[in-house]
Coordinates of C-alpha atoms and ligand atoms in Angstrom, one line a residue:
X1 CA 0.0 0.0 0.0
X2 CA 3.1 2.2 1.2
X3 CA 4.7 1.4 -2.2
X4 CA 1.7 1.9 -4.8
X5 CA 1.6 5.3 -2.8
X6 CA 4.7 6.2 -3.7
X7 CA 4.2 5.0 -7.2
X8 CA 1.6 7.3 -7.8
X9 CA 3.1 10.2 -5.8
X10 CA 5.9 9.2 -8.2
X11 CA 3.6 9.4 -11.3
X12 CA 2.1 12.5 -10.2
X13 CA 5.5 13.7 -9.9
X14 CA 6.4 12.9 -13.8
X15 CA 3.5 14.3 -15.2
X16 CA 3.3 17.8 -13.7
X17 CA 7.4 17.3 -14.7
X18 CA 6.3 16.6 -18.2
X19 CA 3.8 19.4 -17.9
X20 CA 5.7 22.2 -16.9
X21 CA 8.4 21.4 -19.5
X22 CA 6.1 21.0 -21.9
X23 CA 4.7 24.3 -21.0
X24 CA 8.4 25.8 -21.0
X25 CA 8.3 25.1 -25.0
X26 CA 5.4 26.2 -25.3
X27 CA 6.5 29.1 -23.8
X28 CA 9.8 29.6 -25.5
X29 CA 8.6 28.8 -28.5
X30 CA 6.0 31.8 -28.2
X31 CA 8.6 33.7 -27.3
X32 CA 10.5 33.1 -30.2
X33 CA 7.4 33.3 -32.3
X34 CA 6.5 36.5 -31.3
X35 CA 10.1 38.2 -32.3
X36 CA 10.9 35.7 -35.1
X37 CA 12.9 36.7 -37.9
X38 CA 12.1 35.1 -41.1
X39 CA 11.7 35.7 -44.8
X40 CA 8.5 37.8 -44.3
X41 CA 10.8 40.4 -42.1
X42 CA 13.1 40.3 -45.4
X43 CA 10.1 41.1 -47.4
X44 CA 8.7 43.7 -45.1
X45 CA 12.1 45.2 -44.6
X46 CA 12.1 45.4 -48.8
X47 CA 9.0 46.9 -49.0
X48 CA 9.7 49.6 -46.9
X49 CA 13.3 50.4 -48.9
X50 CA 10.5 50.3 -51.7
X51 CA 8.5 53.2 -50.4
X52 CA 11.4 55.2 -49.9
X53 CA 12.3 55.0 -53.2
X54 CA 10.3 58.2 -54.8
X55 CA 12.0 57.5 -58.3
X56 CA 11.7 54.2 -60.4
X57 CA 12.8 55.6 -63.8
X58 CA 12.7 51.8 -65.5
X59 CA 9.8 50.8 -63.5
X60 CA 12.2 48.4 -62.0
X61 CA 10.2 47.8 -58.8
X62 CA 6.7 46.9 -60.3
X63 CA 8.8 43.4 -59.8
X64 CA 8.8 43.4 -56.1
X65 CA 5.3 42.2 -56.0
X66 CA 4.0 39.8 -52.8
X67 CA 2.4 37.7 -55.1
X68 CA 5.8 36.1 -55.1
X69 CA 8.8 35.7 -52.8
X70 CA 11.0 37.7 -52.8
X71 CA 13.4 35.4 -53.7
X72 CA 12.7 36.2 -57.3
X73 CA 12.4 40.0 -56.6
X74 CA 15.1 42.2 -59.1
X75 CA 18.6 42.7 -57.3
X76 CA 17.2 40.0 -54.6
X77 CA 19.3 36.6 -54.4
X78 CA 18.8 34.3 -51.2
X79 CA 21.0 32.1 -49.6
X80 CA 20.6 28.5 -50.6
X81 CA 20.6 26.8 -46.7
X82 CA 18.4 29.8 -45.1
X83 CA 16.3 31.0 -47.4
X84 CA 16.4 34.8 -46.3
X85 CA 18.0 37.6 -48.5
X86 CA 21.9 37.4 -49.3
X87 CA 22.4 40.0 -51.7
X88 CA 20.5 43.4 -52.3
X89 CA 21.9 44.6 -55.5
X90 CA 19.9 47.8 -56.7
X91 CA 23.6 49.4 -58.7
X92 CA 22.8 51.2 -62.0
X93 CA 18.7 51.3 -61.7
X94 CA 18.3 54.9 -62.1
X95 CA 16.3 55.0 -58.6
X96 CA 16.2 58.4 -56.2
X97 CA 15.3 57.4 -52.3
X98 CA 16.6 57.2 -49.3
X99 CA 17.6 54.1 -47.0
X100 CA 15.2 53.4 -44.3
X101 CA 16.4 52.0 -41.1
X102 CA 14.8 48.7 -41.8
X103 CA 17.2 47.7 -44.2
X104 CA 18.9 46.6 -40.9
X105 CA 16.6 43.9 -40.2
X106 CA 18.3 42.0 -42.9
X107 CA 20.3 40.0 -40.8
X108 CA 21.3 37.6 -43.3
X109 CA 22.5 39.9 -45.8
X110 CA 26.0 39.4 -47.2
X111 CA 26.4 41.7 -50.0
X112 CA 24.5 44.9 -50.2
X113 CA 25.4 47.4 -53.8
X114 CA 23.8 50.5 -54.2
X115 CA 26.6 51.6 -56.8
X116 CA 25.3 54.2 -59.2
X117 CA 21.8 55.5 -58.2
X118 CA 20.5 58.5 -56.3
X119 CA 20.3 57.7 -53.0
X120 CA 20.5 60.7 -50.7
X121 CA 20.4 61.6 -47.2
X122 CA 22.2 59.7 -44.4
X123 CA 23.0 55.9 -43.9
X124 CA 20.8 54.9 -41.2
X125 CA 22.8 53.3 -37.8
X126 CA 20.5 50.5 -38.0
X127 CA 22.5 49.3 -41.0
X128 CA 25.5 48.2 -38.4
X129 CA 23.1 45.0 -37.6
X130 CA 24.2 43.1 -40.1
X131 CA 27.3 41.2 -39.3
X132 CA 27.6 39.0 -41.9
X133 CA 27.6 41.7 -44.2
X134 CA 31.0 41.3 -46.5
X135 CA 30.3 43.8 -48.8
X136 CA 29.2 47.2 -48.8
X137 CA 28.6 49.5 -52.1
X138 CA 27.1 52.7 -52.3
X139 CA 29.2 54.3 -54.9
X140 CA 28.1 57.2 -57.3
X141 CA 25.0 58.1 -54.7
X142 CA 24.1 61.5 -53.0
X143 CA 25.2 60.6 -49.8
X144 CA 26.3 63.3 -47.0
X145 CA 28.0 64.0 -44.1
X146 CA 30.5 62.2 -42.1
X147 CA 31.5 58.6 -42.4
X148 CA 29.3 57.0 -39.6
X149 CA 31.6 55.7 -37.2
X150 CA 29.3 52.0 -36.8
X151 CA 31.0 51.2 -40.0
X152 CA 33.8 49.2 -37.6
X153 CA 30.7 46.9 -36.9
X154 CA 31.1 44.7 -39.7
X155 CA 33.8 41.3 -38.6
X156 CA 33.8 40.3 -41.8
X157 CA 33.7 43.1 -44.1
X158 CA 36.1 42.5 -47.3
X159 CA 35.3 45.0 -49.6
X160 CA 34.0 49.0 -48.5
X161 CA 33.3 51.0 -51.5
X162 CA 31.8 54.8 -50.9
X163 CA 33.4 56.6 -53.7
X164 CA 31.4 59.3 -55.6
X165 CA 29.4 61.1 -52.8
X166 CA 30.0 64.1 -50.7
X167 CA 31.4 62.6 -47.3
X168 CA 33.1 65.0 -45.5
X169 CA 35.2 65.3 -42.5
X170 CA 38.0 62.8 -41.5
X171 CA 37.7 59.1 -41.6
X172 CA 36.7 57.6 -38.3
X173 CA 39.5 55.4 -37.1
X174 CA 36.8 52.5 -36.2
X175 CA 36.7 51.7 -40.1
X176 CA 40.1 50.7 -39.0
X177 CA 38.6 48.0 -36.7
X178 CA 37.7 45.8 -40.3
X179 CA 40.8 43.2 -39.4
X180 CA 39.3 41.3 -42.5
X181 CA 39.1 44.1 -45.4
X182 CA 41.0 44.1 -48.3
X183 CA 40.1 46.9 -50.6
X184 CA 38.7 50.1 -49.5
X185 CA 37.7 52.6 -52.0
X186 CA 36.6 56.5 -50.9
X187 CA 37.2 58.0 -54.0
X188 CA 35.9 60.9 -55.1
X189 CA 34.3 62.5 -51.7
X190 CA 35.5 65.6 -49.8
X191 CA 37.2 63.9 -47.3
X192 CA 40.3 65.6 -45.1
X193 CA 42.9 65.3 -42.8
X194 CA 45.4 62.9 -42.7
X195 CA 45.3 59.2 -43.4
X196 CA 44.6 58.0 -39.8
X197 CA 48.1 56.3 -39.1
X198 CA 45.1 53.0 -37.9
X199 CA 45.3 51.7 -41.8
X200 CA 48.3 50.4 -40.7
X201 CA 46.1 47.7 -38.4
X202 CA 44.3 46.5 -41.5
X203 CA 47.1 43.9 -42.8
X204 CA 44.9 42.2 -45.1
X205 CA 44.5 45.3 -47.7
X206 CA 45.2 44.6 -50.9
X207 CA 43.9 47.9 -52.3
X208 CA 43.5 51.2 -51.2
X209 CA 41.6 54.1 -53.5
X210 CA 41.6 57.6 -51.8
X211 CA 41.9 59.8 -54.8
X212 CA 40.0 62.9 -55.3
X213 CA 39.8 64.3 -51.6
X214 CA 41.7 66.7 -49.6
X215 CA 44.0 64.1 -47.6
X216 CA 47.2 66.0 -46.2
X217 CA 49.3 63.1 -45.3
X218 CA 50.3 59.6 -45.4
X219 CA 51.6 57.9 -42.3
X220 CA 54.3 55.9 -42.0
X221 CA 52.0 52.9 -40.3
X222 CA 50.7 52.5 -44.1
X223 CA 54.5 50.6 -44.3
X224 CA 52.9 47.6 -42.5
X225 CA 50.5 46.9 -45.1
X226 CA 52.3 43.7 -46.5
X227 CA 49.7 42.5 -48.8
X228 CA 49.0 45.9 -50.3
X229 CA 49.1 46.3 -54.5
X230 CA 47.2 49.1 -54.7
X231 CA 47.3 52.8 -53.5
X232 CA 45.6 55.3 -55.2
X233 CA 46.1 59.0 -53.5
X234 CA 46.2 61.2 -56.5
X235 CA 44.4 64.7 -56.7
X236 CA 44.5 65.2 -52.9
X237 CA 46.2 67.9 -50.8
X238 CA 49.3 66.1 -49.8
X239 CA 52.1 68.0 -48.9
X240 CA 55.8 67.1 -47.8
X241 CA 57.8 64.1 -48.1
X242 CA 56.2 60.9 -49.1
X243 CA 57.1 58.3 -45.8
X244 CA 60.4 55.9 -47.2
X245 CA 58.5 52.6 -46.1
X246 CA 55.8 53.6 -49.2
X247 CA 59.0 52.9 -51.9
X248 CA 60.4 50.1 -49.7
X249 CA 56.5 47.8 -50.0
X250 CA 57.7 45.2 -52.1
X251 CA 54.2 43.7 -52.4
X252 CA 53.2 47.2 -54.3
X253 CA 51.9 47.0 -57.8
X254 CA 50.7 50.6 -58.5
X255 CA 51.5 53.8 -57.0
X256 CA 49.4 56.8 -57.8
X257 CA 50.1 60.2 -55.9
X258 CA 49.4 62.6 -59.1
X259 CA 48.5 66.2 -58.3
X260 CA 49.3 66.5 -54.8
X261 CA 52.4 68.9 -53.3
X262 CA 54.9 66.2 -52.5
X263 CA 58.3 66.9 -52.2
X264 CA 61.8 65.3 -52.0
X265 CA 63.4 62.7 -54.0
X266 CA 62.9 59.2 -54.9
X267 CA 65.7 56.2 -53.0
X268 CA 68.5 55.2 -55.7
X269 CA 67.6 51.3 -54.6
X270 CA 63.3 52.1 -54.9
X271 CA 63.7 49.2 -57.0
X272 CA 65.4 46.6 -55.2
X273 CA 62.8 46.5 -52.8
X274 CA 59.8 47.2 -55.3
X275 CA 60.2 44.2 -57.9
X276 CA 56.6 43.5 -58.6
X277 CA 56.2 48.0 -59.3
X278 CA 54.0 48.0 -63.1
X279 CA 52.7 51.7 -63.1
X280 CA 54.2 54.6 -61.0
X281 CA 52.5 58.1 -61.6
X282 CA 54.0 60.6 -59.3
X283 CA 53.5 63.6 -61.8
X284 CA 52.5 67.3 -60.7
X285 CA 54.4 67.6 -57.5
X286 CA 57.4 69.1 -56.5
X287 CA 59.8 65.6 -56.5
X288 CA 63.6 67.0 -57.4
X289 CA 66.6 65.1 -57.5
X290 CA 67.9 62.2 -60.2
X291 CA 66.1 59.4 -61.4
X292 CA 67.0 56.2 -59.5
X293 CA 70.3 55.0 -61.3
X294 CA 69.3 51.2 -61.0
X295 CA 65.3 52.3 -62.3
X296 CA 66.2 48.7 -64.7
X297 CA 66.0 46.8 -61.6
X298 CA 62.3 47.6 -61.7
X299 CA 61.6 44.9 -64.2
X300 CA 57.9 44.6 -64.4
X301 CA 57.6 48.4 -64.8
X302 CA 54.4 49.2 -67.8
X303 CA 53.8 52.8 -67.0
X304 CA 55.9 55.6 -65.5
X305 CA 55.0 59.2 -65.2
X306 CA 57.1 61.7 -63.4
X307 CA 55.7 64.8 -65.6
X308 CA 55.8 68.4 -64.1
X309 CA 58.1 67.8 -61.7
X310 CA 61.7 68.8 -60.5
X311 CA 63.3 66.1 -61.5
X312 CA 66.8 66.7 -63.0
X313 CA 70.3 64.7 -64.1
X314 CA 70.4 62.6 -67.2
X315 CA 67.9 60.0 -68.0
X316 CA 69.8 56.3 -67.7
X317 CA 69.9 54.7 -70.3
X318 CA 69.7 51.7 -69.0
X319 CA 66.2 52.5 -68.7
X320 CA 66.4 50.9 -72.1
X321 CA 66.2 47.4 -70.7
X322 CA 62.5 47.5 -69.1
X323 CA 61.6 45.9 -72.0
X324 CA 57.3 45.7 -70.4
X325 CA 57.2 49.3 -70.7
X326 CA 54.1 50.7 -72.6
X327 CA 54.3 54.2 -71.6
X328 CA 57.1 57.0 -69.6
X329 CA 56.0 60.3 -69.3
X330 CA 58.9 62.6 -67.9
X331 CA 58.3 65.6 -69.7
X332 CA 58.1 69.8 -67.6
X333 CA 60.7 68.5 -66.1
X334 CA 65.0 69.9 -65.1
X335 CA 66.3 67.1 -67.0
X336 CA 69.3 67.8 -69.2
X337 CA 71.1 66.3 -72.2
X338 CA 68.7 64.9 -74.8
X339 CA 67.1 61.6 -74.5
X340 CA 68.7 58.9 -76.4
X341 CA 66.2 56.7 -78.7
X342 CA 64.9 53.9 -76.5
X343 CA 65.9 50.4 -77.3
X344 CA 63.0 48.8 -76.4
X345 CA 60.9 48.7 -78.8
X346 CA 57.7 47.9 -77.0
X347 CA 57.9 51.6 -75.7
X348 CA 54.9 53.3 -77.3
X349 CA 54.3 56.3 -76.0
X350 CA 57.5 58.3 -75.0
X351 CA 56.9 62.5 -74.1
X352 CA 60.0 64.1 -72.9
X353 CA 60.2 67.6 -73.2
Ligands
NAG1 C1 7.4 34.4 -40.1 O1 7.1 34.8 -38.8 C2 5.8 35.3 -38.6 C3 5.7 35.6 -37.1 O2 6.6 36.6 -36.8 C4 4.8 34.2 -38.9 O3 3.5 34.7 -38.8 C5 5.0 33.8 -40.4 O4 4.2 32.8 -40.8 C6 6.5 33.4 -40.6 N1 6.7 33.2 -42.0 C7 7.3 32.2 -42.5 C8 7.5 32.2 -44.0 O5 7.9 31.3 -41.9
NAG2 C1 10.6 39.6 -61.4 O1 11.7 39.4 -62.2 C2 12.3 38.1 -62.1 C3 13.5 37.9 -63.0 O2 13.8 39.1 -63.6 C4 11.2 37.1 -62.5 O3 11.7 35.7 -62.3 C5 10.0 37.2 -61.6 O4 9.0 36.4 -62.0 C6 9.5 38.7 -61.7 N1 8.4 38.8 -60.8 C7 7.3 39.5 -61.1 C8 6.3 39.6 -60.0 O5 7.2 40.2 -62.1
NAG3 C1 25.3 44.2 -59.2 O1 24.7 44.4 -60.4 C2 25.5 45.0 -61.4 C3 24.6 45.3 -62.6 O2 23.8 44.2 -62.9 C4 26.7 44.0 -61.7 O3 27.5 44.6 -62.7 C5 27.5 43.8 -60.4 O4 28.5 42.9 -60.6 C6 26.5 43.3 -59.3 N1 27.3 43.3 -58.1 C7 27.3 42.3 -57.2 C8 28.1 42.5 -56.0 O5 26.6 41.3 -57.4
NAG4 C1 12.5 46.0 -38.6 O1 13.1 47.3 -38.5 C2 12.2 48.4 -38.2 C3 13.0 49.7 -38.1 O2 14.4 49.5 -37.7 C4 11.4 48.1 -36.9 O3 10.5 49.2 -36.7 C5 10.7 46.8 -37.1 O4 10.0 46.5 -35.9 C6 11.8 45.7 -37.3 N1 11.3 44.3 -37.2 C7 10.5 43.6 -38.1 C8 10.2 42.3 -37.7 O5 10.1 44.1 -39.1
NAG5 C1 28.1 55.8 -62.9 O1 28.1 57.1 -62.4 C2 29.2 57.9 -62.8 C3 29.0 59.3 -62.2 O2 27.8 59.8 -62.4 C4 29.3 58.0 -64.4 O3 30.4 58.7 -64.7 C5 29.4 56.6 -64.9 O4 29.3 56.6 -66.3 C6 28.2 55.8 -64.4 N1 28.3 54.4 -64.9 C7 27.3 53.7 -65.4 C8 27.7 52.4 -65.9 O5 26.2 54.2 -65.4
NAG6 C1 35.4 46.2 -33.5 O1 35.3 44.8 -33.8 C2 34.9 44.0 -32.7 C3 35.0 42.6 -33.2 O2 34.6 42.4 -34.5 C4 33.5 44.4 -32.3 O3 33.1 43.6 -31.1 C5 33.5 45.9 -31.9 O4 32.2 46.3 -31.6 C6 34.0 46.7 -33.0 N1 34.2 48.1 -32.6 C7 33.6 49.1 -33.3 C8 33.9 50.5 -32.8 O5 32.8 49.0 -34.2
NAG7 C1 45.2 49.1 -34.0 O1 46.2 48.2 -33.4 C2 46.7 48.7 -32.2 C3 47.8 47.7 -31.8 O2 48.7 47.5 -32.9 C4 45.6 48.7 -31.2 O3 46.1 49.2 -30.0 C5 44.5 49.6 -31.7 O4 43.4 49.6 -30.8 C6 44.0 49.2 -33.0 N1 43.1 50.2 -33.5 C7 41.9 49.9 -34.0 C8 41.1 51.1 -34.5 O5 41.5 48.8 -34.1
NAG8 C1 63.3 48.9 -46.3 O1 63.3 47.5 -46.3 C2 64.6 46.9 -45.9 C3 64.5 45.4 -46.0 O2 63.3 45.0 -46.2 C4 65.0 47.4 -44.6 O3 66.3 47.0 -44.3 C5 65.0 49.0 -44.5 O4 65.3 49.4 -43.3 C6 63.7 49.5 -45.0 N1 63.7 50.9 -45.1 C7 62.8 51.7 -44.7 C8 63.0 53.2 -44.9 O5 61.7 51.3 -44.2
NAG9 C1 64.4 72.9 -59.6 O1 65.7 72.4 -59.4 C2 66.7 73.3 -59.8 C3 68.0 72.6 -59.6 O2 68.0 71.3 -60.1 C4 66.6 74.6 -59.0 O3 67.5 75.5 -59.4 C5 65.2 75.1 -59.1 O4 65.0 76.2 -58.2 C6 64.1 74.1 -58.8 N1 62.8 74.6 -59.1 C7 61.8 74.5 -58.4 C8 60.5 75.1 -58.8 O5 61.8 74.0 -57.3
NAG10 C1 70.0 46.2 -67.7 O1 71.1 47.0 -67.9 C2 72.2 47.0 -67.0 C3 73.3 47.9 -67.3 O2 73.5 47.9 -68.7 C4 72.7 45.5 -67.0 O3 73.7 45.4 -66.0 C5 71.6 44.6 -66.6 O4 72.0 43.3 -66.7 C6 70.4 44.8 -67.6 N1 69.3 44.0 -67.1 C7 68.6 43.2 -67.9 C8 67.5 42.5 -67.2 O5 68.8 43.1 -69.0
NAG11 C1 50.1 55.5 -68.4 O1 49.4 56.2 -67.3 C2 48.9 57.4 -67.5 C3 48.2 58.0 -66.3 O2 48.6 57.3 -65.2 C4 47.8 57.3 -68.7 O3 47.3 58.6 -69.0 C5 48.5 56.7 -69.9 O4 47.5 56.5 -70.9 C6 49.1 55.4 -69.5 N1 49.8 54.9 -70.7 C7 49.7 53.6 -71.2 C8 50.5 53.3 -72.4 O5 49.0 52.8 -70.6

């Protein structure tokens, strides 16, 4: 009697066990339920991008209709294992608008390209959500004022492209938080100040576009940039002597400082540690001094322009020897003696004057 007691006690026991953890899911999955993020938050977060765009030239958007997912929206591609948006890629569609701040609730969203539209206004914070993103485009827009600072949010952002817009002001060092970026492209904005010395945290940078701003400097941090190809900082307000580290990165490609106020000269060994250099354009500044005597050591050289500088000596002429070159430019220049005909015959454009 003691025992069958017991058992029931025991039974008892289970079920209001059973119960209360079957109300616990219940519970938690209500929970869930009631902030769930699915596909119809992707749509609803599309729809209100949609009314803020006020002008649909192409009639692009009649597309984004709910009769269908909006999987097979225009400039909508989903991830195969999730089903929710991946990619948001509106570039060249003519539209005016501005970015709401539900954009941000696409939390799967990898790429995101606004490139060549009329999007105005300011990028909403709400944007810094989305973590996975990897890629962010929003070049040739309207967009104003300051970088926003969230744009360190993104762990594995690998491309950042804001060129053509008017951002002003400096850039805020927390873009130098992107440990996994490698090209960054500001091109074309009224951005000033000096290149934080931070870029020289972001290691994995294979390019870097900066032309056509009012940057005054470059730091010498930008020497621990071992992976970087490119750097673009032409038509900027740079002034002084470029840092020595920039002619001793041997991973360098192309080197771009046109139309800034530079000064000094250029190392006799720039080549020994720049084997892999193709196109140099250093022209309208105030460089002086000779051309490097050992300038053949650069092997792989296509395109070299020192034009209206201060250059001055004789031209090498072993200079005859970089047999990849397309193009040398060294004309407004001090340099004396007249310029022996090249060897190479693959030179086809030559301007000295
Ligand atoms: C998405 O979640 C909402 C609740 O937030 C739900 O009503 C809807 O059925 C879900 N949609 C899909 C496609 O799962
Ligand atoms: C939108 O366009 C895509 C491809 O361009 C097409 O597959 C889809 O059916 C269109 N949807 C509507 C509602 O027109
Ligand atoms: C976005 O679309 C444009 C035009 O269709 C295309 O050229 C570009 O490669 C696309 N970008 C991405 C990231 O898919
Ligand atoms: C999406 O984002 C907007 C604005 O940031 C917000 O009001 C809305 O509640 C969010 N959630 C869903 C599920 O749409
Ligand atoms: C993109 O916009 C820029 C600036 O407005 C323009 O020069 C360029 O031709 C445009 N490209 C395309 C493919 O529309
Ligand atoms: C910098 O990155 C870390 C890790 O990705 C992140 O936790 C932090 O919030 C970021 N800082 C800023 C200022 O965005
Ligand atoms: C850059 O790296 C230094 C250490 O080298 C670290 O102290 C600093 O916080 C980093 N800056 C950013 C913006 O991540
Ligand atoms: C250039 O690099 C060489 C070897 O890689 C090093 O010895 C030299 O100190 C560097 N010079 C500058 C100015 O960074
Ligand atoms: C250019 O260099 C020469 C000497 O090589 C010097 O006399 C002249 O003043 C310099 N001109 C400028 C504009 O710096
Ligand atoms: C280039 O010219 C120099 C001097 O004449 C010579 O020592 C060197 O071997 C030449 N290099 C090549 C790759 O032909
Ligand atoms: C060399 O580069 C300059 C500007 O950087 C450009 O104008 C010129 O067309 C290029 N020449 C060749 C042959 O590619």
């Amino acid at each position: 009697m003691e025992e069958r007691s017991h058992f029931l006690l025991s039974i008892t026991f289970l079920l209001v066990l059973q119960y209360t953890s079957l109300y616990m899911a219940k519970l938690t999955q209500g929970t869930v339920g009631a902030a769930q993020i699915n596909i119809t938050t992707d749509q609803s977060a599309l729809l209100a991008l949609k009314s803020h765009i006020t002008s649909d030239p192409h009639n692009i958007l009649v597309n984004w209709s709910t009769t269908t997912s909006v999987c097979n929206w225009v400039g909508i591609t989903c991830g195969a294992r999730h089903l929710r948006v991946a990619s948001l890629n509106l570039s060249y569609m003519g539209f005016t608008g501005t970015i709401p701040p539900h954009l941000g609730n696409l939390s799967f969203l990898v790429a995101l390209s606004f490139n060549n539209n009329s999007f105005h206004g300011t990028l909403p914070y709400e944007l810094s959500y989305l973590h996975r993103l990897k890629l962010v485009s929003f070049g040739y827009n309207n967009f104003v004022g300051s970088i926003p600072s969230w744009f360190g949010a993104f762990p594995k952002l690998q491309g950042f492209y804001l060129y053509g817009n008017q951002f002003s002001g400096s850039i805020p060092t927390t873009i130098f938080n992107l440990s996994t970026l490698r090209v960054i492209v500001l091109s074309g904005n009224q951005l000033s100040g000096g290149i934080p010395r931070e870029i020289g945290n972001l290691t994995m940078l294979n390019e870097i576009y900066l032309d056509h701003n009012n940057f005054n400097e470059i730091p010498q941090e930008i020497g621990f940039l071992h992976q970087l190809e490119k750097l673009y900082i032409e038509f900027n307000a740079l002034k002084g002597h470029v840092p020595m580290v920039v002619f001793n990165m041997s991973s360098l490609t192309t080197l771009t400082l046109y139309g800034n106020s530079l000064s000094g000269g250029l190392p006799d060994n720039i080549c020994q540690h720049h084997p892999s250099l193709e196109k140099v354009n250093l022209g309208d500044n105030q460089f002086a001094g000779p051309l490097p005597s050992k300038l053949w050591q650069c092997t792989k050289l296509l395109n070299l322009s020192l034009v209206e500088n201060n250059f001055s000596g004789s031209i090498p002429k072993t200079i005859g020897n970089l047999t990849m070159l397309k193009g040398i430019y060294l004309d407004s220049n001090n340099f004396n003696g007249i310029f022996v005909a090249l060897p190479c015959l693959d030179v086809i454009q030559l301007y000295i004057i």
